[in-house]
GROMACS .gro file of C-alpha atoms in nm:
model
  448
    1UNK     CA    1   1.960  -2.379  -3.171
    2UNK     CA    2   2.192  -2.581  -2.923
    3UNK     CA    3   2.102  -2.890  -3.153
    4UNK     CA    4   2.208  -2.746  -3.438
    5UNK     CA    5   2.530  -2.564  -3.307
    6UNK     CA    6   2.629  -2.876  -3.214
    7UNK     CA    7   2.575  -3.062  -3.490
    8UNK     CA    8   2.693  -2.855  -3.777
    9UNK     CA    9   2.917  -2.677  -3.576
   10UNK     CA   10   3.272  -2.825  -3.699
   11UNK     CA   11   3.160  -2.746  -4.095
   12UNK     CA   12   3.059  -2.447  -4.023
   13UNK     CA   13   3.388  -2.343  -3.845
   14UNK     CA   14   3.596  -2.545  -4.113
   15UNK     CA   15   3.409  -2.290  -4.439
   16UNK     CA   16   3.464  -2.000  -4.265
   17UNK     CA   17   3.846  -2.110  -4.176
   18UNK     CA   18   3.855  -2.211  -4.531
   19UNK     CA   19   3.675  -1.965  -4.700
   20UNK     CA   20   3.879  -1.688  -4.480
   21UNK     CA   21   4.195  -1.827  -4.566
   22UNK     CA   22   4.064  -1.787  -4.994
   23UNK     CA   23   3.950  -1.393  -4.915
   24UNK     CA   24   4.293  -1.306  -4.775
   25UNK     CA   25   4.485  -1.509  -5.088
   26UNK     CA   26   4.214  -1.228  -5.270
   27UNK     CA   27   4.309  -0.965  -5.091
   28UNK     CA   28   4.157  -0.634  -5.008
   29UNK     CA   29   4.256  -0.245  -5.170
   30UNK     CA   30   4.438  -0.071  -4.945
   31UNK     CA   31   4.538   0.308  -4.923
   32UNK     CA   32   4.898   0.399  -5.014
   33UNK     CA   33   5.068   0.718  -5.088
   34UNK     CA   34   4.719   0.891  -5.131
   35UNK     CA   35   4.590   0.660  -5.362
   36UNK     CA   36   4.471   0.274  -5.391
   37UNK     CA   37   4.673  -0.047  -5.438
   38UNK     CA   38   4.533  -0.408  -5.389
   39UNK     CA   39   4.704  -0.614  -5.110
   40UNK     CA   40   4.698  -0.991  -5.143
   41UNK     CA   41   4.907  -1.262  -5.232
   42UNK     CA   42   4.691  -1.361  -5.539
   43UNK     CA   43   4.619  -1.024  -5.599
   44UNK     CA   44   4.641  -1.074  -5.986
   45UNK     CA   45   4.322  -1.284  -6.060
   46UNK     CA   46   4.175  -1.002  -6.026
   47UNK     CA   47   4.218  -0.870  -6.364
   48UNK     CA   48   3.952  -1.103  -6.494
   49UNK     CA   49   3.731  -0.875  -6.282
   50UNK     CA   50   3.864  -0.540  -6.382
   51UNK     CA   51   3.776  -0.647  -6.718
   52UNK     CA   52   3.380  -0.718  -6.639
   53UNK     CA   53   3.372  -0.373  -6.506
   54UNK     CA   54   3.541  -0.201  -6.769
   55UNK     CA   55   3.319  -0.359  -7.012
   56UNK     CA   56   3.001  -0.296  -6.811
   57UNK     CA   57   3.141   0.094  -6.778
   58UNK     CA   58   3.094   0.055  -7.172
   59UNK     CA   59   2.778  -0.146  -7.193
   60UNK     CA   60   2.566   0.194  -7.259
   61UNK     CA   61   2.798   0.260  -7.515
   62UNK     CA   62   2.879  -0.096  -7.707
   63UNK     CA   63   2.511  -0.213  -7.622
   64UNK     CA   64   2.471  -0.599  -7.499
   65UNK     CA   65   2.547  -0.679  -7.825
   66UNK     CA   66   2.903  -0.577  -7.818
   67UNK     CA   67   2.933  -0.639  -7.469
   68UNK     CA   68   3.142  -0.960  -7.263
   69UNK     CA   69   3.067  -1.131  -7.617
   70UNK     CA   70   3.270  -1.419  -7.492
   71UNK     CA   71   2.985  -1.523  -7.262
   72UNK     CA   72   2.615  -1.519  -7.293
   73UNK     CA   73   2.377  -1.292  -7.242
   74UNK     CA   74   2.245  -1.447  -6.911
   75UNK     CA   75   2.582  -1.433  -6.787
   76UNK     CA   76   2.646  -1.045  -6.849
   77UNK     CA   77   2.337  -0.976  -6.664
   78UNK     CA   78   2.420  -1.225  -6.378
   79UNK     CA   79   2.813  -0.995  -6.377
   80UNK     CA   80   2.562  -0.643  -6.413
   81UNK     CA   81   2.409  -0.735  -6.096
   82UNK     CA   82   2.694  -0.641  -5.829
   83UNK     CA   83   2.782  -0.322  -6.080
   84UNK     CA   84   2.419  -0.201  -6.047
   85UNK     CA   85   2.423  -0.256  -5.690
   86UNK     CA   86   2.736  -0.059  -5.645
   87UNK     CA   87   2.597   0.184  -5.894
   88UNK     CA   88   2.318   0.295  -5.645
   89UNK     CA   89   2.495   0.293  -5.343
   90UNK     CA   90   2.743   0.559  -5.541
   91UNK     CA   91   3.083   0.333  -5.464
   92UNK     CA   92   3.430   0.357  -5.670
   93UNK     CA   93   3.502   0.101  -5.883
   94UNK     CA   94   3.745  -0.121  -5.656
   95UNK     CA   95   3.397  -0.188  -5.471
   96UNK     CA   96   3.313  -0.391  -5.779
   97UNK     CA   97   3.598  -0.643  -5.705
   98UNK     CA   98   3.440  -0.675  -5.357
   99UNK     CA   99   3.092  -0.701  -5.450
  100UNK     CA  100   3.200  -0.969  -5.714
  101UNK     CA  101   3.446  -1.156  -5.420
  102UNK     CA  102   3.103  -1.127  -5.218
  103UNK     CA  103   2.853  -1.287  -5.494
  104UNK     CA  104   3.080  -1.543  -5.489
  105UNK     CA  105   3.121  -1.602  -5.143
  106UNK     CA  106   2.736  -1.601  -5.114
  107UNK     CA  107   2.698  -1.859  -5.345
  108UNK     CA  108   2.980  -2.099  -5.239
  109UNK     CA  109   2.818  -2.104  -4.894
  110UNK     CA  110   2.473  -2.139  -5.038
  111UNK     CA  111   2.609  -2.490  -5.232
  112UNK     CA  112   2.740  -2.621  -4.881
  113UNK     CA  113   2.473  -2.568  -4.705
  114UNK     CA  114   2.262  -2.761  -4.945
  115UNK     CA  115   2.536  -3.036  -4.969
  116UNK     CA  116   2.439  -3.062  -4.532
  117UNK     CA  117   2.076  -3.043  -4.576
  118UNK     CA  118   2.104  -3.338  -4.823
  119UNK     CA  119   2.311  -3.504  -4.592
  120UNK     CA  120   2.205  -3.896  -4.600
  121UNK     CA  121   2.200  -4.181  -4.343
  122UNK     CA  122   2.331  -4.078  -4.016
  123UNK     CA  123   2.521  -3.799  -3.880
  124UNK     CA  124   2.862  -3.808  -4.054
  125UNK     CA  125   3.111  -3.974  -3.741
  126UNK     CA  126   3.363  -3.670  -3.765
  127UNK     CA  127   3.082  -3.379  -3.788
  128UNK     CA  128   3.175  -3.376  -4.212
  129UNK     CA  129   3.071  -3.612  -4.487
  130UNK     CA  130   3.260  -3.719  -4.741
  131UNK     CA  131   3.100  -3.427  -4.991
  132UNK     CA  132   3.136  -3.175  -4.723
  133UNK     CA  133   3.483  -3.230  -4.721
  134UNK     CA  134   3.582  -3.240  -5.073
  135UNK     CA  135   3.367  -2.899  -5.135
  136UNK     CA  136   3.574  -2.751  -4.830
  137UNK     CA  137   3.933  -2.773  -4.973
  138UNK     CA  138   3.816  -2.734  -5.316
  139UNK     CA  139   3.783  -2.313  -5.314
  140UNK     CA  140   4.118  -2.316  -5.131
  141UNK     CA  141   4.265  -2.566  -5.352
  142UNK     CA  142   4.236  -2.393  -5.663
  143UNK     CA  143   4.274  -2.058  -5.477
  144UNK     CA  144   4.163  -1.691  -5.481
  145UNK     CA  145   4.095  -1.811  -5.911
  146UNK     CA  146   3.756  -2.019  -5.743
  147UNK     CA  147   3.612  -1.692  -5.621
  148UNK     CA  148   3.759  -1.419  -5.937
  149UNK     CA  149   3.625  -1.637  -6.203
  150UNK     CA  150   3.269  -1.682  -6.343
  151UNK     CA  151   3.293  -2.034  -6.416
  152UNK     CA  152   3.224  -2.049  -6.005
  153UNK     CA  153   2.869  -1.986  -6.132
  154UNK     CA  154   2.767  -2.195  -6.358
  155UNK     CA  155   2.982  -2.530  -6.223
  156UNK     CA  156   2.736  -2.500  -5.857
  157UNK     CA  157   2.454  -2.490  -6.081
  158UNK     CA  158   2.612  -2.831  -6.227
  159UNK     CA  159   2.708  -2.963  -5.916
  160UNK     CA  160   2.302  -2.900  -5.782
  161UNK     CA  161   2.152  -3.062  -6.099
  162UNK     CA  162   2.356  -3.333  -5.988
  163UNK     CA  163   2.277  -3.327  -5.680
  164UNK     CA  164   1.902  -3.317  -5.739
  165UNK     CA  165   1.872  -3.533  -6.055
  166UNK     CA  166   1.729  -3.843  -5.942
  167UNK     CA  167   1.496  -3.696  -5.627
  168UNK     CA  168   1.362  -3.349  -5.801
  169UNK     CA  169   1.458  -3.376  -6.157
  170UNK     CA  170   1.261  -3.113  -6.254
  171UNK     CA  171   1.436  -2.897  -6.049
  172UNK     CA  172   1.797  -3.022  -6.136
  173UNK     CA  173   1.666  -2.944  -6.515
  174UNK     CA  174   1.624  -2.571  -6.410
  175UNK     CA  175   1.931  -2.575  -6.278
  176UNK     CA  176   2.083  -2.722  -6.598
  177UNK     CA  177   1.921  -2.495  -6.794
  178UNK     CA  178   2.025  -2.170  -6.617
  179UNK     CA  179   2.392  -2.300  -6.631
  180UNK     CA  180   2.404  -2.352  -6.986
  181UNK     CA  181   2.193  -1.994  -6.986
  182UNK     CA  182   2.505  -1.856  -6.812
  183UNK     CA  183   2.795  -2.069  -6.969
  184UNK     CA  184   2.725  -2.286  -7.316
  185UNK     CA  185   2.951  -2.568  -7.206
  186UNK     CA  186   2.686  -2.756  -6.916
  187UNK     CA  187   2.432  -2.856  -7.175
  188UNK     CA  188   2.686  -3.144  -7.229
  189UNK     CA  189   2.486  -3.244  -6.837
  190UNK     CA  190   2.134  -3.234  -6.992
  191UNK     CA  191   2.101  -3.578  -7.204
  192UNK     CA  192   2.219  -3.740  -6.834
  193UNK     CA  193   1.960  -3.609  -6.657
  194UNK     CA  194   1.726  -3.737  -6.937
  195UNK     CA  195   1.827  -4.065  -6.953
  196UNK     CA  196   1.596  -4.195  -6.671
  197UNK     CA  197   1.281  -4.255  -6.923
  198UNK     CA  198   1.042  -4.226  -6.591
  199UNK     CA  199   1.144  -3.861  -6.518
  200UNK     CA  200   1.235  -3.771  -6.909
  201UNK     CA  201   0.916  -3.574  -7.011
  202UNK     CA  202   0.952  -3.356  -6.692
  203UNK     CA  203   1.292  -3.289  -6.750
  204UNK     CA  204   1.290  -3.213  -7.109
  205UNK     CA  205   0.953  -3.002  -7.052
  206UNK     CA  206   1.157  -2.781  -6.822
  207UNK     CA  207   1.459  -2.764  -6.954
  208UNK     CA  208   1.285  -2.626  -7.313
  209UNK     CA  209   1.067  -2.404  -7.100
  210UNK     CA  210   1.403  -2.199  -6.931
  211UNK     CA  211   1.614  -2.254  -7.227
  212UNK     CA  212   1.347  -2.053  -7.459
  213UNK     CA  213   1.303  -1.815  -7.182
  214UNK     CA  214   1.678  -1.745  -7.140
  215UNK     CA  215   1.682  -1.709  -7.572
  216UNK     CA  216   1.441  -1.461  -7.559
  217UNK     CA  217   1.564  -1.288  -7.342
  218UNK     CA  218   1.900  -1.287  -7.525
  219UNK     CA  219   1.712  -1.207  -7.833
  220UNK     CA  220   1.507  -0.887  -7.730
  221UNK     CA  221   1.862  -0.762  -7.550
  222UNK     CA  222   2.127  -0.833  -7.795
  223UNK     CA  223   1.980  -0.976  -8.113
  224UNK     CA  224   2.019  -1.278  -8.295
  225UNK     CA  225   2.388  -1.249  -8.379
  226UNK     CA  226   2.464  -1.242  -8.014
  227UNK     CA  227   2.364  -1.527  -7.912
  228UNK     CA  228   2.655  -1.698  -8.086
  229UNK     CA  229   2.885  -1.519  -8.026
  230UNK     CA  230   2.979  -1.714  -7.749
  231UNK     CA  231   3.064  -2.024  -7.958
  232UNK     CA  232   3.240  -1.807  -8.220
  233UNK     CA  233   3.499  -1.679  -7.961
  234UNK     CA  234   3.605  -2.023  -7.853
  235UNK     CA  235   3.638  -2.112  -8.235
  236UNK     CA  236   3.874  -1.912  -8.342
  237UNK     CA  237   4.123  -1.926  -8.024
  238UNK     CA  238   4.452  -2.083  -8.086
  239UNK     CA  239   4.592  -2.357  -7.849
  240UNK     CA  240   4.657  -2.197  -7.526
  241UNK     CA  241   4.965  -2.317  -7.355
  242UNK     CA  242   4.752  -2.473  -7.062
  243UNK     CA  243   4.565  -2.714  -7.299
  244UNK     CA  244   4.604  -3.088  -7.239
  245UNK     CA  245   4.726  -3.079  -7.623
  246UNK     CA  246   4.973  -2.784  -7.560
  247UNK     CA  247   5.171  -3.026  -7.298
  248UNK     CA  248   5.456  -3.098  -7.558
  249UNK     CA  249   5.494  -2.818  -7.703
  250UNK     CA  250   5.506  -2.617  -7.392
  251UNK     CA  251   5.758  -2.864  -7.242
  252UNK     CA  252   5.986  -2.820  -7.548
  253UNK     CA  253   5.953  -2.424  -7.458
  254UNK     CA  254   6.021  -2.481  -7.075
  255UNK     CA  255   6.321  -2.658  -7.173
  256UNK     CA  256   6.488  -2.489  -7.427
  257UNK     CA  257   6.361  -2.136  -7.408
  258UNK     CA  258   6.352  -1.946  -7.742
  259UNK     CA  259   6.575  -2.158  -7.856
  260UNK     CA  260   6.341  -2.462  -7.917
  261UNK     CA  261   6.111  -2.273  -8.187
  262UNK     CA  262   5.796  -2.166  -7.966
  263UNK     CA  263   5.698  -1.857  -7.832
  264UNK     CA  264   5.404  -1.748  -7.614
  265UNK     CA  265   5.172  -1.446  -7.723
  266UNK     CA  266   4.891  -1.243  -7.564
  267UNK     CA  267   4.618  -1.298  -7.771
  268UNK     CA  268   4.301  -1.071  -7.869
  269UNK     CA  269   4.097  -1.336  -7.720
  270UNK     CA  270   4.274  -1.239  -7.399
  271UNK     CA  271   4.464  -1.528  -7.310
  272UNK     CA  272   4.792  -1.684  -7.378
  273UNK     CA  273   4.899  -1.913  -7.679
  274UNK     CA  274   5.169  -2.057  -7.810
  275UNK     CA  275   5.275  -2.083  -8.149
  276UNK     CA  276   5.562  -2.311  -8.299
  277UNK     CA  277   5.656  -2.629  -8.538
  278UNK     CA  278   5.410  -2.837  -8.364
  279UNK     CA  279   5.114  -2.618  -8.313
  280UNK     CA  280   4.932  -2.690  -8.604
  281UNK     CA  281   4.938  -3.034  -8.565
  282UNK     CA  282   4.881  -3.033  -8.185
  283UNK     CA  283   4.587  -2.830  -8.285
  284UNK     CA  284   4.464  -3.129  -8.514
  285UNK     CA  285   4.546  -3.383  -8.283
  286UNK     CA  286   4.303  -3.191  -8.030
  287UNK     CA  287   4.035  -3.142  -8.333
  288UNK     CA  288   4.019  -3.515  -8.403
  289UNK     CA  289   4.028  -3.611  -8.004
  290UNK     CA  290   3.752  -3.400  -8.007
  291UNK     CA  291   3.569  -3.573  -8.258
  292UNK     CA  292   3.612  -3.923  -8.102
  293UNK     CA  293   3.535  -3.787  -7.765
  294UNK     CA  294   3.184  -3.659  -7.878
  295UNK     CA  295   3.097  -3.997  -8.087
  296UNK     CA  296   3.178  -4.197  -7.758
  297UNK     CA  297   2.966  -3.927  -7.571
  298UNK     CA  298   2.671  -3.973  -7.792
  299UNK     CA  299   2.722  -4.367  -7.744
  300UNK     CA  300   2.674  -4.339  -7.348
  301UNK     CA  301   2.385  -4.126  -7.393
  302UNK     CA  302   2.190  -4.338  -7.659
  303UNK     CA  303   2.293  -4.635  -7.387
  304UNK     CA  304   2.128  -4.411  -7.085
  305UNK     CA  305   1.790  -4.321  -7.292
  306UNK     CA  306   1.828  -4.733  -7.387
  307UNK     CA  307   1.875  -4.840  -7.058
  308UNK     CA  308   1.823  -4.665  -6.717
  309UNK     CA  309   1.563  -4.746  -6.494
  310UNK     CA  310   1.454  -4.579  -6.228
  311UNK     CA  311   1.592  -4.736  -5.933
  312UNK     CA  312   1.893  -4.928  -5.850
  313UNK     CA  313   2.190  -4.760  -6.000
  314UNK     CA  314   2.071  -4.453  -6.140
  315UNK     CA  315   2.230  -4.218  -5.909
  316UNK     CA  316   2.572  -4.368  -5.996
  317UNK     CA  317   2.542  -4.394  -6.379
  318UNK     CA  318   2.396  -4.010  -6.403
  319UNK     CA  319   2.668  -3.887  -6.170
  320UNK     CA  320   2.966  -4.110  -6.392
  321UNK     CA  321   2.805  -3.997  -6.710
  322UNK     CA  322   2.857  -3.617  -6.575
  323UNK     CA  323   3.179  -3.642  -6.469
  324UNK     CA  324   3.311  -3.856  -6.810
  325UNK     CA  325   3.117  -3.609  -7.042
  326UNK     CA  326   3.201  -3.290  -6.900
  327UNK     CA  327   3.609  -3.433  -6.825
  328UNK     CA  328   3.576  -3.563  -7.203
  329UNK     CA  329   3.543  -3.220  -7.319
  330UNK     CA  330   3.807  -3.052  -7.091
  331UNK     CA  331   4.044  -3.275  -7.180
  332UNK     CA  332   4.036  -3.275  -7.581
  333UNK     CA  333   3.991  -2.906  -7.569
  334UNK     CA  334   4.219  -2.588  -7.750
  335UNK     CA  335   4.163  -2.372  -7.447
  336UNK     CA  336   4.191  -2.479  -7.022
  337UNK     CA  337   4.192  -2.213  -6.825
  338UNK     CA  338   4.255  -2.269  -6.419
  339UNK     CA  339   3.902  -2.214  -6.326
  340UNK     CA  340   3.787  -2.488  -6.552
  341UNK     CA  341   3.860  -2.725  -6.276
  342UNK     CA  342   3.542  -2.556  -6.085
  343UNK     CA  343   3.371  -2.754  -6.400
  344UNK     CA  344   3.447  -3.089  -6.180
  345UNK     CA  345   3.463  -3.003  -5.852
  346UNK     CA  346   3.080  -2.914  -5.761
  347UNK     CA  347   2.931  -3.254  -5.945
  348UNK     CA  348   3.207  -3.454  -5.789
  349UNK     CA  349   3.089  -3.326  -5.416
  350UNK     CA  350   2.730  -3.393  -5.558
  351UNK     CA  351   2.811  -3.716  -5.627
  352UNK     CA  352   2.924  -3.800  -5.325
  353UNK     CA  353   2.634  -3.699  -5.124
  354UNK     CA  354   2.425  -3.958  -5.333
  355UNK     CA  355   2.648  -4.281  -5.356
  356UNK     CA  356   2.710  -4.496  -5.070
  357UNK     CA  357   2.943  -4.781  -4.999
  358UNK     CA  358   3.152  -4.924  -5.269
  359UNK     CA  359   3.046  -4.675  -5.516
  360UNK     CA  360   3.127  -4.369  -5.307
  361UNK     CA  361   3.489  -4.485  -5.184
  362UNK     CA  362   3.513  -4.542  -5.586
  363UNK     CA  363   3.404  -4.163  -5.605
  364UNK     CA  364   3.626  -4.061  -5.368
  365UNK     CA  365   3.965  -4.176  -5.472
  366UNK     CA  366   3.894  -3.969  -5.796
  367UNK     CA  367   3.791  -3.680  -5.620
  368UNK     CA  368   4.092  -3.711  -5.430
  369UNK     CA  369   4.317  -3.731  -5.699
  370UNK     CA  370   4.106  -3.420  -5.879
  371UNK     CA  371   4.196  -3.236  -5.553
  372UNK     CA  372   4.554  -3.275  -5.592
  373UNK     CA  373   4.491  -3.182  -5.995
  374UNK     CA  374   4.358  -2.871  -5.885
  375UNK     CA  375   4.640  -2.792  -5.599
  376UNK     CA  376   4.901  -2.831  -5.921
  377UNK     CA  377   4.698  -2.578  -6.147
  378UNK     CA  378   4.699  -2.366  -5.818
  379UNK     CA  379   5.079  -2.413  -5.833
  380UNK     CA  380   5.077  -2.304  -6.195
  381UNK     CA  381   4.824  -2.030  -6.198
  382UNK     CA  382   4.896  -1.790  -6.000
  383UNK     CA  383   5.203  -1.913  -5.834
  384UNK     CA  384   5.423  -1.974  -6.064
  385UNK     CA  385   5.202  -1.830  -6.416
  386UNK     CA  386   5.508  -1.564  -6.493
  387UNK     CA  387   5.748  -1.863  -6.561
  388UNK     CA  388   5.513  -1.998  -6.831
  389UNK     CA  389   5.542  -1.650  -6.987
  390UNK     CA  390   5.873  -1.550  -6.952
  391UNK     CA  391   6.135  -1.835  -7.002
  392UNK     CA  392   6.337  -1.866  -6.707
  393UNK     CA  393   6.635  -2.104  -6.648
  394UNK     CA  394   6.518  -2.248  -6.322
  395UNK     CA  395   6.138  -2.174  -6.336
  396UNK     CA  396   6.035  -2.271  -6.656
  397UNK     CA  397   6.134  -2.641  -6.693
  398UNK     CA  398   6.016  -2.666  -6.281
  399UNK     CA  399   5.656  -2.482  -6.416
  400UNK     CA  400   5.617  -2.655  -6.723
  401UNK     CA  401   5.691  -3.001  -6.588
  402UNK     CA  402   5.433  -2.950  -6.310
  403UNK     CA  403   5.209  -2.894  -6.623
  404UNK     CA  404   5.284  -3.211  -6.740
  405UNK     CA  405   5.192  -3.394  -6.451
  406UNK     CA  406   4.842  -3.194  -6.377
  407UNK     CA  407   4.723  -3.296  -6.757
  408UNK     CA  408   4.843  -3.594  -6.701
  409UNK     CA  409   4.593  -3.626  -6.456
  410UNK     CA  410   4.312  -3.492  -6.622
  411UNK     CA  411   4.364  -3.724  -6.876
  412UNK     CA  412   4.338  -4.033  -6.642
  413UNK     CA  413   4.055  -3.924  -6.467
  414UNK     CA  414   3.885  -3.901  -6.811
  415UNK     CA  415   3.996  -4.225  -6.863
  416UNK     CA  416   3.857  -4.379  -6.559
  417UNK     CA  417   3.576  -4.160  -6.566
  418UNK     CA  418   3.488  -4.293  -6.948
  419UNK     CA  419   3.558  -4.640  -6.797
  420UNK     CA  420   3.344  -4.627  -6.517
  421UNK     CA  421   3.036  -4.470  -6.758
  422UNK     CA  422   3.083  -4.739  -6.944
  423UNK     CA  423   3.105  -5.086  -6.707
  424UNK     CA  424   2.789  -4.929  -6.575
  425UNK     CA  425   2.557  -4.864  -6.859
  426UNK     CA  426   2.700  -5.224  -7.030
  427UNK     CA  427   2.601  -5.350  -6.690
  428UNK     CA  428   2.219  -5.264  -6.779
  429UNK     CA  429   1.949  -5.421  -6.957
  430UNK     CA  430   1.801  -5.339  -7.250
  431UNK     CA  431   1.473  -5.190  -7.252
  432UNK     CA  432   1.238  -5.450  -7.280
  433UNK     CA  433   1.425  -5.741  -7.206
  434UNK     CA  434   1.510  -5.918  -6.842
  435UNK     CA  435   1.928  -5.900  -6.726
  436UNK     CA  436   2.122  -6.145  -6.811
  437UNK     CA  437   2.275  -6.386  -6.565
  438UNK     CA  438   2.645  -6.175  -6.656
  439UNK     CA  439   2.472  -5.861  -6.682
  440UNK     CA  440   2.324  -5.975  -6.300
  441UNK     CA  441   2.674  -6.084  -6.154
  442UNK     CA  442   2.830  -5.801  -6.299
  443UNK     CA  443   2.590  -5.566  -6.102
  444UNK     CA  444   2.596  -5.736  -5.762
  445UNK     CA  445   2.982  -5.714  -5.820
  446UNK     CA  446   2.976  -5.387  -5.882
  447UNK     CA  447   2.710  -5.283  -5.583
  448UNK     CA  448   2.778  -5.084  -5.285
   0.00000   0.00000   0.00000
């Protein structure tokens, strides 16, 4: 026990510093004037979590069916949990928002202490690795958002599918599977952790084993329609005004108010858009970047299933073809919300547990610079959110500038991302045929 004080002792001090630090930007109800108010300087991401238990106060009445339909089934039972819990120990609602803060909490801790026990080589010099330390200012980077949010959920999974892909793929396709169970958007992981043909039957064998599982479930509960309903909501949004493709237009807004044309709306798919002369053709723009991002998507992966070994090199192409395929699709997307940026964060820590020398430095300048992407949407949501609401003469151009630069950030680590993927897998043979002396140099040059 002295052993292991010692040895994980600064990490463990540094989470709960950390993770105490996130739970007071949450905040805690508090009595006043006979009744309760919520205390915290973030206090307002909590409304995300108001909403799960308003809708689960209705689930006996709307059914699953017409319940959360913006996520899947999977996920509404994953949100039930805490409410039933609370249910049976006869608490008020507010306990809800604790429970949930708690789940989350529980699981953030449970993905660092598997990013230690896969700890590789020897002790890290400074008591923290590399992965350790880009988890740990993560949560507080993004805020009290990392632990009000659901995306939380489904982006560890991610992040441990990474982490196990290469040594238990098997169980990194469960954990694939239950994400994309939970949240549609991490199947995009699942042709990655395929590619290695020596592991692919296991893989694909498991993932089709949860995935049908998780349908039928969905099925018996809410019925056929609902499990789309998921990917129907996202359809029909409009282009909310944290988008990549919303930059411009909410920069004309920032800086000339009403004035410039645009205005920002509460939608019914409870979140803000804007609307003005360039929407519709922002909303194209985004539509075709879409379309080019998924061709070049499907190019890396028919490279992968072409071309990965298993050995030398795999760890680094799966974990580049994660991080370009999921960044790909935040990027050229209608809709980024804050907590998106949890989409990143777990695989990138992942990643760096697995890569060593060259590679991981490589790793970690991006993480770095995803950190301070994630400190800026911090700055925007909830700091500053009101001034991207409202149009203020001082806050708005400050907000909506600051919005500029974060995209413009996402975008170029989905550009180096995408470049990365693709020096790697052009590095690789063919199936079937020997390296070529190029395809050789370019390798060594590229090794750790």
């Amino acid at each position: 026990m002295i052993t292991f004080s010692r040895r994980y002792l600064l990490v463990t001090l540094a989470w709960l510093v950390t993770r105490g630090w996130v739970v007071l930007l949450y905040g805690f109800p508090a009595a006043a004037e006979g009744s309760f108010s919520w205390w915290g300087a973030e206090w307002g991401v909590v409304g995300d979590v108001n909403y799960y238990r308003d809708s689960l106060d209705a689930l006996a009445t709307d059914g699953v069916a017409g319940t959360l339909v913006e996520y899947p089934v999977p996920a509404l039972l994953l949100l039930w949990i805490p409410y039933a819990a609370i249910g049976l120990l006869n608490l008020g609602g507010e306990a809800y928002i604790i429970a949930v803060l708690a789940m989350a909490a529980l699981t953030d801790l449970l993905f660092m202490v598997l990013l230690v026990r896969n700890r590789r080589g020897t002790h890290p010099r400074f008591g923290i690795s590399a992965a350790e330390a880009l988890w740990l200012v993560a949560v507080p980077a993004l805020g009290a958002t990392a632990y009000a949010r659901f995306d939380l959920f489904p982006g560890i999974m991610v992040g441990l599918a990474v982490l196990y892909a290469v040594r238990r793929p098997k169980v990194a396709a469960a954990f694939a599977a239950f994400a994309t169970g939970a949240k549609y958007w991490p199947i995009l992981v699942i042709p990655a952790l395929a590619a290695n043909r020596a592991t692919r039957r296991g893989v694909i064998l498991t993932v089709a084993g949860t995935g049908i599982a998780l349908a039928g479930l969905s099925l018996v509960l809410g019925g056929w329609d609902r499990l789309w309903t998921p990917l129907n909501y996202q359809g029909e949004r409009g282009l909310q005004i944290e988008s990549v493709f919303a930059t411009p237009a909410m920069y004309e807004w920032g800086h000339g108010g009403p004035e410039s044309g645009y205005a920002i709306d509460y939608t019914e798919w409870k979140a803000y858009d804007i609307s003005g002369p360039m929407v519709e053709a922002l909303l194209l723009a985004a539509t075709v970047a879409s379309v080019v991002a998924g061709a070049l998507v499907i190019v890396w992966w028919v490279l992968a299933w072409r071309r990965l070994p298993r050995g030398a090199r795999t760890e680094e192409t799966i974990v580049w073809l994660v991080l370009a395929t999921v960044a790909a699709f935040l990027v050229t997307n209608k809709v980024l919300s804050p907590q998106y940026m949890l989409w990143l964060l777990p695989a990138a820590s992942a990643g760096l547990v697995l890569l060593r020398g060259r590679a991981r430095r490589q790793l970690g300048i991006w993480s770095v610079v995803l950190v301070v992407a994630t400190l800026l949407t911090h700055e925007i949501f909830p700091r500053m959110y009101g001034y991207m609401l409202t149009f203020n003469d001082i806050g708005s151009p400050w907000i909506t500038e600051v919005l500029a630069w974060r995209n413009g950030l996402l975008v170029l680590l989905f550009l180096y991302a995408a470049w990365r993927t693709t020096r790697l897998l052009a590095a690789l043979p063919e199936r079937g045929r020997p390296a070529t002396e190029d395809q050789e140099r370019q390798t060594l040059a590229t090794s750790p």
